[in-house]
mmCIF file of C-alpha atoms in Angstrom:
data_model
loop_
_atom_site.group_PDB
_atom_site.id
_atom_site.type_symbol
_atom_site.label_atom_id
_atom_site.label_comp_id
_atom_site.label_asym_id
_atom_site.label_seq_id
_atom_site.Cartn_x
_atom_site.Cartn_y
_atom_site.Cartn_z
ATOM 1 C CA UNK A 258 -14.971 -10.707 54.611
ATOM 2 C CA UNK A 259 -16.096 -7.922 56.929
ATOM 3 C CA UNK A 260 -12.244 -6.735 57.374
ATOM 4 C CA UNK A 261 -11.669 -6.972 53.744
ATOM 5 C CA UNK A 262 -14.093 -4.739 53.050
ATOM 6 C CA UNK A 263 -13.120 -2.209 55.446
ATOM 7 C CA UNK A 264 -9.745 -2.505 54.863
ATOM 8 C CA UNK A 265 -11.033 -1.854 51.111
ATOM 9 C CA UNK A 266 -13.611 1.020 52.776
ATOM 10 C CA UNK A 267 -10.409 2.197 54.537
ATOM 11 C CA UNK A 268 -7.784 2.692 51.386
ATOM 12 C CA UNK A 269 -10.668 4.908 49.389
ATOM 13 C CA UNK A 270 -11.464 6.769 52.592
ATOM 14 C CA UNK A 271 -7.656 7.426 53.216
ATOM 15 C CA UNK A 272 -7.199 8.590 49.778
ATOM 16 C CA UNK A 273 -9.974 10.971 50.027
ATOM 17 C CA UNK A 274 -9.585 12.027 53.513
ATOM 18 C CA UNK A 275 -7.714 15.292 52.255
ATOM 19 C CA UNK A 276 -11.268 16.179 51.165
ATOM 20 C CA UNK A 277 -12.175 17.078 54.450
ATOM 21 C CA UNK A 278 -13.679 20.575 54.430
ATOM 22 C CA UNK A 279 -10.799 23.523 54.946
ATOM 23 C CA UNK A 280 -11.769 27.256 56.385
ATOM 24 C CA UNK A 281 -12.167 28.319 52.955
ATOM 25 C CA UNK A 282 -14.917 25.337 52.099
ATOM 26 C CA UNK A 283 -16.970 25.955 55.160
ATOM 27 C CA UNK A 284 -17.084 30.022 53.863
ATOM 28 C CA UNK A 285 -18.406 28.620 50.900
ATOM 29 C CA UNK A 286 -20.994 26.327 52.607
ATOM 30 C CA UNK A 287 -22.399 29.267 54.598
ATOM 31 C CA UNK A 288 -21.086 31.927 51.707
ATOM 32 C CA UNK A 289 -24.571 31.697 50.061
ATOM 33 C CA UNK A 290 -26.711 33.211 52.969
ATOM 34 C CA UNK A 291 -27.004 36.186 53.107
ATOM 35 C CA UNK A 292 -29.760 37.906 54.373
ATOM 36 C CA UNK A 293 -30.111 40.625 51.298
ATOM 37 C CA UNK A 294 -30.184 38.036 48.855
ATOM 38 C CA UNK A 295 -31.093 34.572 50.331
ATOM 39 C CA UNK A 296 -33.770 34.980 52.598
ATOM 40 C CA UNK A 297 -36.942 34.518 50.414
ATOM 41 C CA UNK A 298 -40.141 33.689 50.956
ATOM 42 C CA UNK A 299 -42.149 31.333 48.630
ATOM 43 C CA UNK A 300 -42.434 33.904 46.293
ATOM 44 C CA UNK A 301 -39.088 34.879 46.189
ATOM 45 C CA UNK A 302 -40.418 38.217 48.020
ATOM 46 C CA UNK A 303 -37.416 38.711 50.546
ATOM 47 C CA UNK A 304 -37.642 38.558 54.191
ATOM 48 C CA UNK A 305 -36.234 40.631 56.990
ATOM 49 C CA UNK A 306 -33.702 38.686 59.110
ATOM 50 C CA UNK A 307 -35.218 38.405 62.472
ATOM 51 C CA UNK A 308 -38.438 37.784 60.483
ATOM 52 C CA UNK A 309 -40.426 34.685 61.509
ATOM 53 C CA UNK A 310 -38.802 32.894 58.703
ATOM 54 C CA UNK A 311 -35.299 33.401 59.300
ATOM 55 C CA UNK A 312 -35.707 32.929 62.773
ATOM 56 C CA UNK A 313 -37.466 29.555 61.988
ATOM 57 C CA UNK A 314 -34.825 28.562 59.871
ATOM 58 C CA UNK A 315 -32.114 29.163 62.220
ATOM 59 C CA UNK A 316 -34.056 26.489 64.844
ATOM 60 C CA UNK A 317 -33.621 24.436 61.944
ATOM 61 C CA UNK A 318 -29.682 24.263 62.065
ATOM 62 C CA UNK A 319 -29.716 24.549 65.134
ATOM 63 C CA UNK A 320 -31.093 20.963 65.889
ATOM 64 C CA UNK A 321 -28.525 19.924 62.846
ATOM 65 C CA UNK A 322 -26.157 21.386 64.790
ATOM 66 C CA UNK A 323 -27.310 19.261 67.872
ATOM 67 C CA UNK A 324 -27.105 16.303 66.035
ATOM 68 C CA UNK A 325 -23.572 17.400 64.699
ATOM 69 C CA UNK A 326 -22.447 17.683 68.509
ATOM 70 C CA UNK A 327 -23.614 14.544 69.658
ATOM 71 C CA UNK A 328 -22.214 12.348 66.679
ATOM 72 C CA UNK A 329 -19.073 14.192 67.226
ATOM 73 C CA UNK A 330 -18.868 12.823 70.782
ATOM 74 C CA UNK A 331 -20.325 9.336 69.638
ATOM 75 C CA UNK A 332 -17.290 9.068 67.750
ATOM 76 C CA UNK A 333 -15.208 10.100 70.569
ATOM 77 C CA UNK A 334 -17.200 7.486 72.704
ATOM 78 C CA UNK A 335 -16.480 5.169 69.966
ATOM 79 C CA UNK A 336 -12.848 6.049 69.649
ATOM 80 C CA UNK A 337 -11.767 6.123 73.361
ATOM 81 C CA UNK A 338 -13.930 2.546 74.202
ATOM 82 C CA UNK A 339 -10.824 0.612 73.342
ATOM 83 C CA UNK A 340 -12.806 -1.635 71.455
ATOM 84 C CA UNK A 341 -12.091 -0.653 67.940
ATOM 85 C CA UNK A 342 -9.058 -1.998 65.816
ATOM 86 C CA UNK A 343 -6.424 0.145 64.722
ATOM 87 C CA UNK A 344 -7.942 0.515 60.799
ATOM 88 C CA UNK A 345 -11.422 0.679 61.985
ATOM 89 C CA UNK A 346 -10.313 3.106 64.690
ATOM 90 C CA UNK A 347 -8.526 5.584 61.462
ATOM 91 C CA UNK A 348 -11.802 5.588 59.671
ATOM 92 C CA UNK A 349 -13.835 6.683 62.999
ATOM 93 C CA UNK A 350 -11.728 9.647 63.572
ATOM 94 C CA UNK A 351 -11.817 10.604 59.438
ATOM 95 C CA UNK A 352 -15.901 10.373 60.537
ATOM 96 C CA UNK A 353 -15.389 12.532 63.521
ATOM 97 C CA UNK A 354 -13.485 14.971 61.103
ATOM 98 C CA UNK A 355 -16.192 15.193 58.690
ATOM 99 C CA UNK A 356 -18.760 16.170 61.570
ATOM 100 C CA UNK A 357 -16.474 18.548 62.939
ATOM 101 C CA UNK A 358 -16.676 20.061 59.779
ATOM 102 C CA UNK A 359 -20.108 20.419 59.352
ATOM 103 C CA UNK A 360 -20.250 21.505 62.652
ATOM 104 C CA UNK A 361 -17.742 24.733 61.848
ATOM 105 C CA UNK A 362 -20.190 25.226 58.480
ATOM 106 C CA UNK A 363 -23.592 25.097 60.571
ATOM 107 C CA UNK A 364 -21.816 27.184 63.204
ATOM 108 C CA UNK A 365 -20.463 29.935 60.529
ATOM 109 C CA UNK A 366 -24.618 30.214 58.941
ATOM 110 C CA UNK A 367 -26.149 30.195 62.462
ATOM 111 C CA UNK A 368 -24.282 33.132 63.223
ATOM 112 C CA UNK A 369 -24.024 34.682 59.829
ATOM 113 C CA UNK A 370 -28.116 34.757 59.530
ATOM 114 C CA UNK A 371 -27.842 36.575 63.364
ATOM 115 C CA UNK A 372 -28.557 33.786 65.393
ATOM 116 C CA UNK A 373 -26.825 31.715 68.512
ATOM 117 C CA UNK A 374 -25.536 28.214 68.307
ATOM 118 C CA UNK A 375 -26.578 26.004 70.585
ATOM 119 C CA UNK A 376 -23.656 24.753 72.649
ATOM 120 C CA UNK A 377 -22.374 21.090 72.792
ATOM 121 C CA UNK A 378 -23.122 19.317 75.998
ATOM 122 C CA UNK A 379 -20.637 16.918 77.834
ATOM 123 C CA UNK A 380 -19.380 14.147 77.072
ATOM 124 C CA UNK A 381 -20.470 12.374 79.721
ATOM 125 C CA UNK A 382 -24.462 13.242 78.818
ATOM 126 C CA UNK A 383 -23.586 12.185 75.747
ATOM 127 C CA UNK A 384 -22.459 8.869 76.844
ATOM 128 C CA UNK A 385 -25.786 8.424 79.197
ATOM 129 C CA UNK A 386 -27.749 9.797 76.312
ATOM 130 C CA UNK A 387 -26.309 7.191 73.751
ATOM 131 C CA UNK A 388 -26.082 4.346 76.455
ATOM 132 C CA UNK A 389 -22.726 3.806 75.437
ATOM 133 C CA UNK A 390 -22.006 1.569 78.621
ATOM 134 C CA UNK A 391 -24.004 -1.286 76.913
ATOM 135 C CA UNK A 392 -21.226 -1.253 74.030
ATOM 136 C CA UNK A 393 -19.159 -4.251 74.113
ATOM 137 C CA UNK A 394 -17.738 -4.932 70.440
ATOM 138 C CA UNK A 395 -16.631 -3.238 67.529
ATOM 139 C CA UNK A 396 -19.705 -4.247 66.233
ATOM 140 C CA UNK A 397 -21.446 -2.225 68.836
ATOM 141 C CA UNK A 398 -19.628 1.160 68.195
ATOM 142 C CA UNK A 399 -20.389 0.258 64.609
ATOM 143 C CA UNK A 400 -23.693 -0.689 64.635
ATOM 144 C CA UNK A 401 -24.497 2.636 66.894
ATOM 145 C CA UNK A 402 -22.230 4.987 63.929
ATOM 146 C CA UNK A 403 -24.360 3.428 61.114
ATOM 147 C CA UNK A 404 -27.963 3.746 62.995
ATOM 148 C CA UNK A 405 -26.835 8.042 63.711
ATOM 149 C CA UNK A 406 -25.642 8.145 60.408
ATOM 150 C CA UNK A 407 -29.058 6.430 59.097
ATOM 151 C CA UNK A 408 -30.914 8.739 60.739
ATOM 152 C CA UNK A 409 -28.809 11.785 60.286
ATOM 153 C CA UNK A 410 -29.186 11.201 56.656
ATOM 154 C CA UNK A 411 -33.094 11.135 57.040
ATOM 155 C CA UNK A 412 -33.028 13.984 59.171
ATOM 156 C CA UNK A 413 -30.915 15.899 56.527
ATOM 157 C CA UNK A 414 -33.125 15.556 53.633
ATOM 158 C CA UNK A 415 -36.291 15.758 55.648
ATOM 159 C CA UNK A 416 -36.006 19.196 56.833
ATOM 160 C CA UNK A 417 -35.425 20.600 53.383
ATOM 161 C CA UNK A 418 -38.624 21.575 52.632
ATOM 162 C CA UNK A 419 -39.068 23.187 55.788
ATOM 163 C CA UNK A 420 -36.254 25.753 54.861
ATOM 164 C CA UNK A 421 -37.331 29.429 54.096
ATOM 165 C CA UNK A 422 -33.928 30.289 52.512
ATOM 166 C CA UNK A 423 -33.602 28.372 49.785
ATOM 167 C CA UNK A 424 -29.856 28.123 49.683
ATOM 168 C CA UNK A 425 -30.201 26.427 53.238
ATOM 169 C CA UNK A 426 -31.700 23.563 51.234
ATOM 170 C CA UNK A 427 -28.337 22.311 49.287
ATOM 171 C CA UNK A 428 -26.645 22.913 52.751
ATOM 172 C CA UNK A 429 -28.293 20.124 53.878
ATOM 173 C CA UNK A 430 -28.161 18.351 51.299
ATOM 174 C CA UNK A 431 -24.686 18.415 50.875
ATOM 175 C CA UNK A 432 -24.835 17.451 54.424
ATOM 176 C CA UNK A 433 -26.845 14.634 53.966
ATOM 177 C CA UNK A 434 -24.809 13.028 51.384
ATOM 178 C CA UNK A 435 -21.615 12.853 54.172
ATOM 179 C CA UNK A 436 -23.854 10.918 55.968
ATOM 180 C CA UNK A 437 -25.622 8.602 53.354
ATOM 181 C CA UNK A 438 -21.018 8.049 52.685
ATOM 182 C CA UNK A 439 -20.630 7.233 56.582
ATOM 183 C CA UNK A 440 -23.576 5.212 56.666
ATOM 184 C CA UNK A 441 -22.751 3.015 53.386
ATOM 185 C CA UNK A 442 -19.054 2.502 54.717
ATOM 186 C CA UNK A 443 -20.880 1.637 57.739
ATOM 187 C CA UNK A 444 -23.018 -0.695 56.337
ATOM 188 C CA UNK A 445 -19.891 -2.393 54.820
ATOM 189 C CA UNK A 446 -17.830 -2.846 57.534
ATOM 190 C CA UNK A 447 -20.788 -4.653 59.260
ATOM 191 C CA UNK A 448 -21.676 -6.861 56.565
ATOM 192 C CA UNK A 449 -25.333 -5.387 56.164
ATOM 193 C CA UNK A 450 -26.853 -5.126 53.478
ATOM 194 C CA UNK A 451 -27.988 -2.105 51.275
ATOM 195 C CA UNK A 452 -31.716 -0.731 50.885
ATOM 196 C CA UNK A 453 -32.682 -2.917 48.389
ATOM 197 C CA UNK A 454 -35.397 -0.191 46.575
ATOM 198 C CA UNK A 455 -34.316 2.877 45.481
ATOM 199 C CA UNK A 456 -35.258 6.557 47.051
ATOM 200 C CA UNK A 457 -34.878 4.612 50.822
ATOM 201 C CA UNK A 458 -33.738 7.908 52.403
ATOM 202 C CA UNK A 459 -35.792 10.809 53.212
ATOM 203 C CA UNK A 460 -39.118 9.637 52.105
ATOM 204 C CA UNK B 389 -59.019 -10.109 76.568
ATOM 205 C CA UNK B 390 -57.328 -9.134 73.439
ATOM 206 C CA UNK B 391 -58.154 -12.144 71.768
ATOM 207 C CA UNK B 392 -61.398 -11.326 72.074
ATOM 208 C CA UNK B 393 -61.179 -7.954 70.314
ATOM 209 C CA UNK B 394 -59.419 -9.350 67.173
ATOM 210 C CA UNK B 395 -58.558 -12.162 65.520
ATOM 211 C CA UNK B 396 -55.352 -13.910 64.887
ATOM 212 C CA UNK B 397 -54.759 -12.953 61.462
ATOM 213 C CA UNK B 398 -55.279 -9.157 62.726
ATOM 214 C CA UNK B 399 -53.227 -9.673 65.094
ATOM 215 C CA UNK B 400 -50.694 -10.421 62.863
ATOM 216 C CA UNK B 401 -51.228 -7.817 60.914
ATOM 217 C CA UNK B 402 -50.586 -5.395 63.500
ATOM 218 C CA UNK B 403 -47.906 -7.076 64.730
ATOM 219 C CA UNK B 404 -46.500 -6.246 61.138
ATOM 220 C CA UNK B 405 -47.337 -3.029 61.254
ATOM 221 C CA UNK B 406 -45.448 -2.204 64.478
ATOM 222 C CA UNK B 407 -42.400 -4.008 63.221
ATOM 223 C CA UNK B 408 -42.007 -1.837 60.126
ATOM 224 C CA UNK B 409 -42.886 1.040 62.453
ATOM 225 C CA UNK B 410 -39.903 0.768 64.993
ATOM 226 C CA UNK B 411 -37.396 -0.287 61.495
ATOM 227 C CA UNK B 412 -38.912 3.503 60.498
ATOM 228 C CA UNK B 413 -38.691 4.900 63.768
ATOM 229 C CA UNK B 414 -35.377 4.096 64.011
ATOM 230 C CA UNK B 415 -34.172 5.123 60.435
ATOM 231 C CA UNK B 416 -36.354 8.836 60.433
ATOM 232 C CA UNK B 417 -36.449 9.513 64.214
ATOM 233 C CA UNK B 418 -33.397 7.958 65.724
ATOM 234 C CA UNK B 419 -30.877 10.852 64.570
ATOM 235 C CA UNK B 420 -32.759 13.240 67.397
ATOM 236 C CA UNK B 421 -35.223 10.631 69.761
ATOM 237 C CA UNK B 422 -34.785 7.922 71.718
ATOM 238 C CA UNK B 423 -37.481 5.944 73.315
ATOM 239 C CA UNK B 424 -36.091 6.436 76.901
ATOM 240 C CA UNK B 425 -33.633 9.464 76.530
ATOM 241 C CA UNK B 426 -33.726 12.779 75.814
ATOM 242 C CA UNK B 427 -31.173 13.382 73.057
ATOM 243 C CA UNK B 428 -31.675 16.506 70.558
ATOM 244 C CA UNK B 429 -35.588 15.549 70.934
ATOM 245 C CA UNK B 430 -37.329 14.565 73.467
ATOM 246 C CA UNK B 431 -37.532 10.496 74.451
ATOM 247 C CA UNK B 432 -40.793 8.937 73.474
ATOM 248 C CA UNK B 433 -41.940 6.667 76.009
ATOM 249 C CA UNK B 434 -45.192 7.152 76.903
ATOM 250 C CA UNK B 435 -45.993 9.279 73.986
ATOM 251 C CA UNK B 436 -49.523 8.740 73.467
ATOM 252 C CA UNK B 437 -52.156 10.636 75.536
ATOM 253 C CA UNK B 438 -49.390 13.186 76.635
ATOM 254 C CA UNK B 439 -49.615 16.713 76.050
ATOM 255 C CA UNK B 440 -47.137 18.327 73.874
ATOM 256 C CA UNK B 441 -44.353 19.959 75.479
ATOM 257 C CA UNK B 442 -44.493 18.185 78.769
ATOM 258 C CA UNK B 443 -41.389 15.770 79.029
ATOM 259 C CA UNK B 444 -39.995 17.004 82.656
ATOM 260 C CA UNK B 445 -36.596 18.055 82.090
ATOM 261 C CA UNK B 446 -36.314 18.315 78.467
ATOM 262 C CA UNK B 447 -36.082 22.143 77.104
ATOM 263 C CA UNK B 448 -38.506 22.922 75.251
ATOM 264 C CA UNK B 449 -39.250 25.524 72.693
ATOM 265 C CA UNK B 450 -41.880 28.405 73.754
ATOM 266 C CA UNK B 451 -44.695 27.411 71.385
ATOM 267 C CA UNK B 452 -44.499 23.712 72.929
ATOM 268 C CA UNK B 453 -45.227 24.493 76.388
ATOM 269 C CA UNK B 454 -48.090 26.915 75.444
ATOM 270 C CA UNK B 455 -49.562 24.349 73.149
ATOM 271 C CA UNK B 456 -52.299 22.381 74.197
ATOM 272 C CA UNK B 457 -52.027 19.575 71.944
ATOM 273 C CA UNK B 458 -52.566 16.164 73.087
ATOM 274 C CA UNK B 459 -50.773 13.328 71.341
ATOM 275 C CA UNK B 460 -53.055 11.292 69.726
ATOM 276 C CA UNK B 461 -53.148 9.078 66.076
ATOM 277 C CA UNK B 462 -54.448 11.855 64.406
ATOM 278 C CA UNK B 463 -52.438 14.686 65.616
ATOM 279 C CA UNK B 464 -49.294 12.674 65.889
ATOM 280 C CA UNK B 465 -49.644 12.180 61.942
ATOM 281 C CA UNK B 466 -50.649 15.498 61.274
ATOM 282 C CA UNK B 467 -47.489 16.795 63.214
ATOM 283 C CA UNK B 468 -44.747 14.520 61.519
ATOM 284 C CA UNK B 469 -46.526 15.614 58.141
ATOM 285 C CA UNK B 470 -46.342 19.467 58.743
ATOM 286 C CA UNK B 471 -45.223 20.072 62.955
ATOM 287 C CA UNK B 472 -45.396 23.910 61.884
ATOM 288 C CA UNK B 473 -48.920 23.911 60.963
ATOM 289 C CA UNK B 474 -49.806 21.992 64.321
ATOM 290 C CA UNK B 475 -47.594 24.113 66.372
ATOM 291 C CA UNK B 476 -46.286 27.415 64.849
ATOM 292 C CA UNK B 477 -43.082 28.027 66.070
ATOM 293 C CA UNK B 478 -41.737 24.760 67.016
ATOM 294 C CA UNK B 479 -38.441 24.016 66.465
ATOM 295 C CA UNK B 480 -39.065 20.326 64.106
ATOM 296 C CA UNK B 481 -38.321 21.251 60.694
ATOM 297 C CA UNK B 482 -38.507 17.478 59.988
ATOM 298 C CA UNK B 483 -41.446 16.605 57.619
ATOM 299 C CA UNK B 484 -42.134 12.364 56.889
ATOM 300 C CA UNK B 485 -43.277 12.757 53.447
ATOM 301 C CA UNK B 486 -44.413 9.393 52.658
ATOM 302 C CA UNK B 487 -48.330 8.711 54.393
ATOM 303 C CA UNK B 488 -47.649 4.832 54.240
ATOM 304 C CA UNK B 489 -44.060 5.418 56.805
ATOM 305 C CA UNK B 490 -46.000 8.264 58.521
ATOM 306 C CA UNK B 491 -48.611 5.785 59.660
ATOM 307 C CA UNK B 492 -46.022 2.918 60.624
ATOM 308 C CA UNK B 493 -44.185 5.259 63.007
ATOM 309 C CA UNK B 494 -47.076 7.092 64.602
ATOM 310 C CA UNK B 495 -48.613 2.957 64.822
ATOM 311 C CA UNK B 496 -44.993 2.395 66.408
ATOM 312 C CA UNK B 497 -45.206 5.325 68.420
ATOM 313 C CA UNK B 498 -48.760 4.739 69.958
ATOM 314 C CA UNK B 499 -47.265 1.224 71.457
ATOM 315 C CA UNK B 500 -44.752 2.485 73.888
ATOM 316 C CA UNK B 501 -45.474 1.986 77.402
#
């Protein structure tokens, strides 16, 4: 049952794994801050980059960039444990892909709005951080992917109202929605079941 | 002793309470906390009675180690409701909405050794 629905999981994700952001998609992620037209207050009054605002903002995507690195490297974890199968292991690495891209997009708007990303640790921290020693199944690596995706979904839709710039907001949102994709597939593959009530994520 | 400070049926009830607290831990915190870890936030053992900002190791943001916050019930909820108005310039732009999960997780949060 479980393969059959990856294997079903895996034929829709193949088909749209040319989706994957290119250069030109990322651009247009970040393309709508800029800091003489975005960067607004509540008022729509502008702000000055550097301001308070901006500056708060960029802390902002800057821990979504955090959590960008380290699901990266979970899926690398995931991907070089030896435990996955060969279909599961395709899917993974179309994950990884997707997080790579949003890591190029939250990279591109760090810098654009004048700040510094914060750098990706090892892979090795990563691994302590995640405990990965204590995974010993597919269903491990899985179960890990789907709770970071959970969570990265959550984390995506509750920082929007925290944003200054109010393009930032369908940033992560657009982010968000990857995840809530990874996490259903997730879900899936592991035979768990949905949220049963509706508006489960980012309450 | 603690038998003596509540009954059964409270018990339960708390026991409830914690339970849907670590399921909403897990779901709204687990992207950037562990209990035990530092990850993109800081790990969350020992949480309650700490003051902010003083996980040894973890690197904090400015406003964090000059705060003098102590992590209680009430200021735990107030910061996962609106961190920036309990420490301006913190670096949590994550809000929990919702009072009902708010109080489940800081519940949750209060029981870690």
């Amino acid at each position: 049952m479980t393969q059959s629905i990856l294997s079903h999981r895996r034929h829709f994700l193949t088909r749209s794994g040319q989706a994957v952001l290119s250069g030109t998609a990322i651009a247009l992620l970040a393309g709508g801050v800029h800091a003489e037209n975005v960067i607004r207050d509540g008022a729509g009054k502008a702000l000055r980059v550097g301001s308070d605002a901006a500056a708060g903002d960029v802390s902002i995507l800057n821990v979504a960039l955090g959590l960008e690195h380290e699901a990266i490297n979970a899926y690398q974890l995931g991907a070089g444990s030896g435990l996955l199968q060969k279909g599961v292991l395709e899917v993974a690495v179309l994950f990884q892909s997707h997080h790579k891209a949003h890591r190029d997009a939250l990279i591109a708007t760090i810098e654009k709005m004048g700040g510094r990303p914060v750098q990706e640790r090892t892979l090795a921290e990563y691994a302590a951080a995640l405990k990965a020693d204590t995974l010993k199944s597919q269903g491990d690596v899985l179960a890990l992917a789907m709770r970071l995706e959970q969570g990265a979904s959550n984390a995506y839709l509750g920082v929007i109202p925290a944003f200054k710039t109010s393009a930032l907001g369908q940033v992560a949102a657009r982010l968000a929605a990857d995840e809530v994709m990874h996490y259903t597939a997730l879900a899936g593959a592991l035979g768990r079941a949905l949220p049963s009530g509706a508006l489960s994520f980012g309450a | 002793m603690c038998a003596l400070l509540s009954s059964p049926a409270e018990e339960a009830v708390s026991a409830g309470v914690a339970d849907r607290g670590k399921a909403a831990y897990e779901a709204r915190c687990g992207a950037c906390h562990s209990i035990d870890e530092d990850r993109v936030g800081p790990r969350h053992a020992g949480v309650a009675g700490r003051r902010a900002g003083s996980v040894p190791g973890y690197a904090y943001s400015d406003a964090l180690k000059r705060s003098r916050v102590v992590w209680t019930e009430a200021t735990l909820s107030r910061w996962l409701e609106s961190p920036e108005s309990v420490i301006p310039g913190q670096r949590m732009g994550y809000r929990v909405g919702d009072a009902e999960i708010r109080a489940d997780i800081v519940a949750y949060l209060l029981t870690l050794p």
